[in-house]
Amino acid sequence: MQVFRMTLSDGARKFHIAIQAPDAAAAEAKAADCFDTSKWQILNIRRAGVVAARPEPQSVAA
Protein backbone atom coordinates (compact mmCIF):
# COMPACT_ATOMS: atom_id res chain seq x y z
CA MET A 1 0.00 0.00 0.00
CA GLN A 2 1.28 3.46 -0.87
CA VAL A 3 0.59 6.90 0.60
CA PHE A 4 -0.42 9.69 -1.76
CA ARG A 5 -0.45 13.36 -0.79
CA MET A 6 -3.10 15.38 -2.58
CA THR A 7 -3.79 19.09 -2.85
CA LEU A 8 -7.42 20.12 -3.18
CA SER A 9 -8.85 23.59 -3.78
CA ASP A 10 -12.25 25.27 -4.00
CA GLY A 11 -10.79 28.32 -5.78
CA ALA A 12 -10.23 30.38 -2.65
CA ARG A 13 -8.73 27.82 -0.27
CA LYS A 14 -6.29 24.92 -0.58
CA PHE A 15 -5.66 21.99 1.71
CA HIS A 16 -3.64 18.80 1.69
CA ILE A 17 -4.70 15.26 2.50
CA ALA A 18 -2.87 11.95 2.67
CA ILE A 19 -4.61 8.84 1.35
CA GLN A 20 -3.46 5.23 1.41
CA ALA A 21 -4.15 3.42 -1.85
CA PRO A 22 -2.50 0.86 -4.15
CA ASP A 23 -2.02 3.44 -6.96
CA ALA A 24 -2.70 7.07 -7.90
CA ALA A 25 -5.98 6.28 -9.68
CA ALA A 26 -7.35 4.52 -6.60
CA ALA A 27 -6.24 7.46 -4.41
CA GLU A 28 -8.07 9.86 -6.71
CA ALA A 29 -11.21 7.69 -6.55
CA LYS A 30 -11.04 7.62 -2.73
CA ALA A 31 -10.71 11.41 -2.62
CA ALA A 32 -13.69 11.78 -4.96
CA ASP A 33 -15.73 9.55 -2.64
CA CYS A 34 -14.81 11.63 0.43
CA PHE A 35 -15.03 15.13 -1.06
CA ASP A 36 -17.58 16.80 -3.32
CA THR A 37 -15.53 17.04 -6.51
CA SER A 38 -17.98 19.55 -7.98
CA LYS A 39 -16.73 21.93 -5.25
CA TRP A 40 -13.22 20.64 -4.48
CA GLN A 41 -10.85 20.27 -7.42
CA ILE A 42 -7.88 17.91 -7.09
CA LEU A 43 -4.86 20.01 -8.05
CA ASN A 44 -2.00 17.64 -7.38
CA ILE A 45 -1.38 13.99 -6.53
CA ARG A 46 2.07 12.75 -5.55
CA ARG A 47 3.35 9.59 -3.97
CA ALA A 48 4.60 10.35 -0.47
CA GLY A 49 5.77 6.91 0.60
CA VAL A 50 4.96 3.28 1.23
CA VAL A 51 3.10 1.88 4.21
CA ALA A 52 4.91 -1.08 5.70
CA ALA A 53 2.82 -4.19 6.15
CA ARG A 54 2.11 -5.16 9.72
CA PRO A 55 4.07 -8.21 10.76
CA GLU A 56 2.04 -11.28 11.62
CA PRO A 57 1.97 -12.14 15.32
CA GLN A 58 4.53 -14.77 16.23
CA SER A 59 4.00 -17.33 18.95
CA VAL A 60 6.91 -17.86 21.26
CA ALA A 61 7.76 -21.48 22.01
CA ALA A 62 8.59 -22.20 25.64
Short mmCIF file of C-alpha atoms in Angstrom, two decimals, residues 6-53:
data_model
loop_
_atom_site.label_atom_id
_atom_site.label_comp_id
_atom_site.label_asym_id
_atom_site.label_seq_id
_atom_site.Cartn_x
_atom_site.Cartn_y
_atom_site.Cartn_z
CA MET A 6 -3.10 15.38 -2.58
CA THR A 7 -3.79 19.09 -2.85
CA LEU A 8 -7.42 20.12 -3.18
CA SER A 9 -8.85 23.59 -3.78
CA ASP A 10 -12.25 25.27 -4.00
CA GLY A 11 -10.79 28.32 -5.78
CA ALA A 12 -10.23 30.38 -2.65
CA ARG A 13 -8.73 27.82 -0.27
CA LYS A 14 -6.29 24.92 -0.58
CA PHE A 15 -5.66 21.99 1.71
CA HIS A 16 -3.64 18.80 1.69
CA ILE A 17 -4.70 15.26 2.50
CA ALA A 18 -2.87 11.95 2.67
CA ILE A 19 -4.61 8.84 1.35
CA GLN A 20 -3.46 5.23 1.41
CA ALA A 21 -4.15 3.42 -1.85
CA PRO A 22 -2.50 0.86 -4.15
CA ASP A 23 -2.02 3.44 -6.96
CA ALA A 24 -2.70 7.07 -7.90
CA ALA A 25 -5.98 6.28 -9.68
CA ALA A 26 -7.35 4.52 -6.60
CA ALA A 27 -6.24 7.46 -4.41
CA GLU A 28 -8.07 9.86 -6.71
CA ALA A 29 -11.21 7.69 -6.55
CA LYS A 30 -11.04 7.62 -2.73
CA ALA A 31 -10.71 11.41 -2.62
CA ALA A 32 -13.69 11.78 -4.96
CA ASP A 33 -15.73 9.55 -2.64
CA CYS A 34 -14.81 11.63 0.43
CA PHE A 35 -15.03 15.13 -1.06
CA ASP A 36 -17.58 16.80 -3.32
CA THR A 37 -15.53 17.04 -6.51
CA SER A 38 -17.98 19.55 -7.98
CA LYS A 39 -16.73 21.93 -5.25
CA TRP A 40 -13.22 20.64 -4.48
CA GLN A 41 -10.85 20.27 -7.42
CA ILE A 42 -7.88 17.91 -7.09
CA LEU A 43 -4.86 20.01 -8.05
CA ASN A 44 -2.00 17.64 -7.38
CA ILE A 45 -1.38 13.99 -6.53
CA ARG A 46 2.07 12.75 -5.55
CA ARG A 47 3.35 9.59 -3.97
CA ALA A 48 4.60 10.35 -0.47
CA GLY A 49 5.77 6.91 0.60
CA VAL A 50 4.96 3.28 1.23
CA VAL A 51 3.10 1.88 4.21
CA ALA A 52 4.91 -1.08 5.70
CA ALA A 53 2.82 -4.19 6.15
#
